[in-house]
């Protein structure tokens, strides 16, 4: 039976209920100033004394009464007997109001002669110049920065009250194992509460992660009642199994009141809001990205309403690198990778599967699509909230196309040089669309050896007008993978798993069949497309097909037999002007580096004879100058 | 004798030397994943197992072999006997490759009938869907975010290596007292090392603050040698007295090598760089803003070069609200307050005195003026690096004009409502220039009672073309302040301290003199202008003048006698369209709130009879709708 949500609470309404139903508990704590970074000030802070407390000399010289100096000039020098010798930082006795620099004086026994009047307060740091006693240093709610801490210390504030809240976090689910334990198949590490603890803790909350509660209604209810009595907010994290959620909703209702179950937000639909006594209870979905969304879009704003330090948001405007569909009626939150191409920011949306936590790890931002929007065309400008240092955008390279695992190692080496490679899996076809839009720095493509360019033209004639260049990353053999021995003369005796349309493996299979005069209709499984090359190998390994086309490396990693058929080149395809981008120059140096080619060779699957070679559409080799020296 | 720097190292050269002379010590430490927020990953992290580790059901139904289902249709139902009953999240036995939802099946004894073929992998979460065993989760150098921590935990990574560095911080200076102790006049709280500890600690460094070292060369040298042997970086904070710096430079040279002393950076000129063994030593200037600049522009980049987590920078483009001069040959760093006015960002530069730490506290960003620039005109667009959550800009109100202490309390109340008031002291004249440029949300002005508008026109006829409105904050009495009794009939018998040109106090004084037929030339001290109204009162209190014009409140706070002369209105002057800005509507509600008027009345100096009243240039009262309800 499929669980359905009879009525979903809208995003706006859910947020409104959350913010208006639960007044701030007003919890504060006293911390030492050195431990106050990022905390929100609970009560206005006033200077304990003036800084400086008295007038100080700002120069070495003599402290004088400015009225004594009026009228002094070269023609009419004035001799001062009432003065005090001071050095920079010295206290100026109360009766003096100016300092004359020592080089503007002429010593005359016990007196000093001067030839220029001193303006009142000249070269004096007046008392209270920085701040006066009792004046406001920081208002209530200010979030403390490192340099505020220096000021607080200077002004005598060594301890201060900051906002906090006690948050109890309950993990539920019989399939959960505690962090640090190895899950068995079908089990999951209890990780959502760690994420909640760290995120809400960064706002200044004190989070208590409670022990894992098994999927039993009475246990869940008891845990809720106890947590609600000891905390200002309870977060209950459902296990990922469907049944768990129902126990939780029932347990909240039994212990207090269930305000709503189900919200028109993706990911995050199974969210719950309840109330036990006056304590809010947020029910977190089990899937990680859904849990993230509910934490970020509901738990964080609630604590912000309560005066805790906000989680900073860095908005940028970016154009969509690919179209982005969205369900009408749902507020959707989508991980995005943002990079600058030319003078424009482009955002590449990432997988929205609620379980694919790597989509969030691999992104540098996210976007919010309101419920009223059905989606956007590629090129549409939208707002992306960055999740990394904004300076990282300048160092981000967007790759969209056919993704080979070797890019991970390249990404790792590049990261050492301050470059962040964000890859989007779009296949060869997507690669070409991205090049047309100029929405990627480079489009990685798997290209058959026989003709690089003919292949591109075959897929999309429009590309011919672009001046493209091809940077070889590596080459590898493609062939037939199988568990049992196969005869190349009886391909139609096998059950096949096929590769995606327009992929080189598919083109290779088609040309193999056509060279043997076998029509695809005679091939069992020809219509079964695996989503990725890896899925081809996995399907064969699992016995769901007898054979399929994949790379030698994939066959080896799945312990399959391998019959080589052709060589394939893995190329970074890009517009020629990209060769002038210093980031690309660095990247190409890295591809050529001994470190990277050694890695390719160690893996045993790649041929590096062309690695780092740059060719244009007419296969002419290109040399680029200015490649930064790269640490091997 | 004045200390001079014979040759200053340029900013770029200083940074280059710092970055190239000191290779990374490569220090790392192992932390628990829940303690890894904001830390930089020291070595690439790979998944310990695939997630999910095996194929899982994504729906409730039956797990089947997809090849068994080929050809099933309404006309040709297929009966399956080889299946497994599964619920969402259950492990799918190895031999099956698809799930059919339970509602698409017809139970038939031990078997299930189906009427539609199952595509391979339908409703299956394939093993490795999120990540495959051994694949890269995070590259070296990645700075860990809250949501990365959830992923690491899920993938079995409960401890990880992150970069760190040991930093020893030595405070020197006989005038220093430790944090927590009340300084005597002329003493300073030792606060710069606290700031350094917090700032560098936020990057992942382990900072040790060493005991205060008195200004004795041998003691300073010994402290340096010890700190250098135990740390990867030594920061020595000079006291603020001029002599200290020389001891430090000498001590570095005696203990190792002094690479340079003095850098063409403002504030921050007295910076030193040295080397003891292979350990870099950065000499921090004593003045707080100079210390900040050297920490942010030199110590932080060095630790970034060493792989520690960068301090995030959020750049925005803003127009200069006022002209900004800069010394040619010096890289200058200036605190700035940024706000949005209409659809433009404006940046208001703040005081650049190296000692005025409040300038940094009161700003929300800073700008870097390169050495080759002599300054910028008002309106010039420059880059500002924000020091707060960028979302705060939307909530920032820029006030430029005559600053009364009452704005602090208004700022404090406003902060509770999520509004940040940034005030720039520019006097009435500056207020009018800002209004002309549309570079402030409101210009606070002290206006004599007799005519609001005539006054503005008098100062700057151009303003007449603007449609201005006036929001009364409070009114107060202006008059003569003095220590001794004065006779209004013998004003020319006194020594005066005057107010700034174009200030209402100055205008009042002039009209007072003219009503008594006294020419300014007969007034002693007429030409001595105090920088602020507070400075007028302070000068009289200190005996530097007999009398001056200031407010009743200031006279009272300085224990001076007070002879009222006229009433003055403190008004927020703004362009009429600003009344449509919801932030201003909220602010006006706050000015009218019982909380704020009660505060005004408690202070005893203000008259609130007009508080919150809005008038236009023809003195007509304006009502505005939509003021948000404000918590009293």
mmCIF file of N, CA, C and O in Angstrom, chain B residues 440-468:
data_model
loop_
_atom_site.group_PDB
_atom_site.id
_atom_site.type_symbol
_atom_site.label_atom_id
_atom_site.label_comp_id
_atom_site.label_asym_id
_atom_site.label_seq_id
_atom_site.Cartn_x
_atom_site.Cartn_y
_atom_site.Cartn_z
ATOM 1 N N UNK B 440 21.910 58.126 0.826
ATOM 2 C CA UNK B 440 21.555 57.704 2.175
ATOM 3 C C UNK B 440 20.052 57.459 2.214
ATOM 4 O O UNK B 440 19.314 57.966 1.376
ATOM 5 N N UNK B 441 19.627 56.647 3.175
ATOM 6 C CA UNK B 441 18.185 56.454 3.346
ATOM 7 C C UNK B 441 17.578 57.670 4.007
ATOM 8 O O UNK B 441 16.473 58.085 3.670
ATOM 9 N N UNK B 442 18.292 58.215 4.971
ATOM 10 C CA UNK B 442 17.810 59.415 5.645
ATOM 11 C C UNK B 442 19.013 60.214 6.111
ATOM 12 O O UNK B 442 20.076 59.641 6.389
ATOM 13 N N UNK B 443 18.824 61.520 6.173
ATOM 14 C CA UNK B 443 19.882 62.397 6.635
ATOM 15 C C UNK B 443 19.415 63.026 7.938
ATOM 16 O O UNK B 443 18.531 63.867 7.935
ATOM 17 N N UNK B 444 19.968 62.581 9.076
ATOM 18 C CA UNK B 444 19.578 63.210 10.338
ATOM 19 C C UNK B 444 20.143 64.622 10.391
ATOM 20 O O UNK B 444 21.317 64.829 10.065
ATOM 21 N N UNK B 445 19.292 65.590 10.730
ATOM 22 C CA UNK B 445 19.741 66.978 10.799
ATOM 23 C C UNK B 445 19.203 67.616 12.068
ATOM 24 O O UNK B 445 18.099 67.332 12.503
ATOM 25 N N UNK B 446 20.035 68.496 12.626
ATOM 26 C CA UNK B 446 19.583 69.320 13.740
ATOM 27 C C UNK B 446 19.130 70.626 13.139
ATOM 28 O O UNK B 446 19.940 71.377 12.594
ATOM 29 N N UNK B 447 17.829 70.895 13.216
ATOM 30 C CA UNK B 447 17.301 72.072 12.538
ATOM 31 C C UNK B 447 16.717 73.041 13.559
ATOM 32 O O UNK B 447 15.960 72.637 14.442
ATOM 33 N N UNK B 448 17.048 74.330 13.431
ATOM 34 C CA UNK B 448 16.462 75.307 14.332
ATOM 35 C C UNK B 448 14.951 75.333 14.133
ATOM 36 O O UNK B 448 14.453 75.027 13.052
ATOM 37 N N UNK B 449 14.251 75.709 15.149
ATOM 38 C CA UNK B 449 12.794 75.649 15.109
ATOM 39 C C UNK B 449 12.207 76.604 14.096
ATOM 40 O O UNK B 449 11.219 76.302 13.430
ATOM 41 N N UNK B 450 12.837 77.798 13.921
ATOM 42 C CA UNK B 450 12.138 78.860 13.190
ATOM 43 C C UNK B 450 11.735 78.484 11.775
ATOM 44 O O UNK B 450 10.678 78.845 11.305
ATOM 45 N N UNK B 451 12.561 77.728 11.101
ATOM 46 C CA UNK B 451 12.128 77.304 9.770
ATOM 47 C C UNK B 451 12.958 76.130 9.305
ATOM 48 O O UNK B 451 14.159 76.225 9.144
ATOM 49 N N UNK B 452 12.266 75.034 9.081
ATOM 50 C CA UNK B 452 12.983 73.848 8.620
ATOM 51 C C UNK B 452 13.568 74.089 7.244
ATOM 52 O O UNK B 452 14.729 73.809 6.969
ATOM 53 N N UNK B 453 12.747 74.602 6.408
ATOM 54 C CA UNK B 453 13.057 74.571 4.997
ATOM 55 C C UNK B 453 13.975 75.709 4.600
ATOM 56 O O UNK B 453 14.941 75.520 3.849
ATOM 57 N N UNK B 454 13.656 76.863 5.162
ATOM 58 C CA UNK B 454 14.484 78.023 4.891
ATOM 59 C C UNK B 454 15.943 77.655 5.190
ATOM 60 O O UNK B 454 16.857 77.980 4.437
ATOM 61 N N UNK B 455 16.126 76.940 6.284
ATOM 62 C CA UNK B 455 17.456 76.528 6.712
ATOM 63 C C UNK B 455 18.167 75.719 5.629
ATOM 64 O O UNK B 455 19.305 75.982 5.271
ATOM 65 N N UNK B 456 17.472 74.709 5.099
ATOM 66 C CA UNK B 456 18.083 73.882 4.065
ATOM 67 C C UNK B 456 18.444 74.729 2.860
ATOM 68 O O UNK B 456 19.535 74.608 2.301
ATOM 69 N N UNK B 457 17.529 75.596 2.474
ATOM 70 C CA UNK B 457 17.769 76.404 1.266
ATOM 71 C C UNK B 457 18.942 77.330 1.488
ATOM 72 O O UNK B 457 19.708 77.623 0.592
ATOM 73 N N UNK B 458 19.050 77.788 2.712
ATOM 74 C CA UNK B 458 20.136 78.689 3.046
ATOM 75 C C UNK B 458 21.472 77.989 2.811
ATOM 76 O O UNK B 458 22.399 78.536 2.227
ATOM 77 N N UNK B 459 21.534 76.724 3.261
ATOM 78 C CA UNK B 459 22.790 76.013 3.162
ATOM 79 C C UNK B 459 23.097 75.596 1.728
ATOM 80 O O UNK B 459 24.211 75.653 1.274
ATOM 81 N N UNK B 460 22.105 75.206 1.004
ATOM 82 C CA UNK B 460 22.359 74.665 -0.330
ATOM 83 C C UNK B 460 21.110 74.854 -1.189
ATOM 84 O O UNK B 460 20.178 74.039 -1.124
ATOM 85 N N UNK B 461 21.104 75.890 -2.005
ATOM 86 C CA UNK B 461 19.883 76.198 -2.762
ATOM 87 C C UNK B 461 19.423 75.032 -3.642
ATOM 88 O O UNK B 461 18.228 74.846 -3.845
ATOM 89 N N UNK B 462 20.359 74.227 -4.129
ATOM 90 C CA UNK B 462 20.009 73.122 -5.021
ATOM 91 C C UNK B 462 18.989 72.166 -4.437
ATOM 92 O O UNK B 462 18.215 71.530 -5.149
ATOM 93 N N UNK B 463 19.004 72.065 -3.122
ATOM 94 C CA UNK B 463 18.100 71.123 -2.464
ATOM 95 C C UNK B 463 16.634 71.446 -2.698
ATOM 96 O O UNK B 463 15.773 70.583 -2.574
ATOM 97 N N UNK B 464 16.346 72.717 -3.016
ATOM 98 C CA UNK B 464 14.963 73.147 -3.146
ATOM 99 C C UNK B 464 14.222 72.318 -4.179
ATOM 100 O O UNK B 464 13.014 72.118 -4.093
ATOM 101 N N UNK B 465 14.975 71.770 -5.138
ATOM 102 C CA UNK B 465 14.308 71.014 -6.188
ATOM 103 C C UNK B 465 13.921 69.612 -5.727
ATOM 104 O O UNK B 465 13.172 68.911 -6.402
ATOM 105 N N UNK B 466 14.457 69.163 -4.593
ATOM 106 C CA UNK B 466 14.108 67.821 -4.107
ATOM 107 C C UNK B 466 12.834 67.890 -3.281
ATOM 108 O O UNK B 466 12.617 68.842 -2.534
ATOM 109 N N UNK B 467 12.028 66.832 -3.399
ATOM 110 C CA UNK B 467 10.807 66.772 -2.604
ATOM 111 C C UNK B 467 11.133 66.049 -1.300
ATOM 112 O O UNK B 467 11.092 64.825 -1.219
ATOM 113 N N UNK B 468 11.507 66.820 -0.285
ATOM 114 C CA UNK B 468 11.965 66.223 0.968
ATOM 115 C C UNK B 468 10.848 66.134 1.993
ATOM 116 O O UNK B 468 9.918 66.935 1.987
#
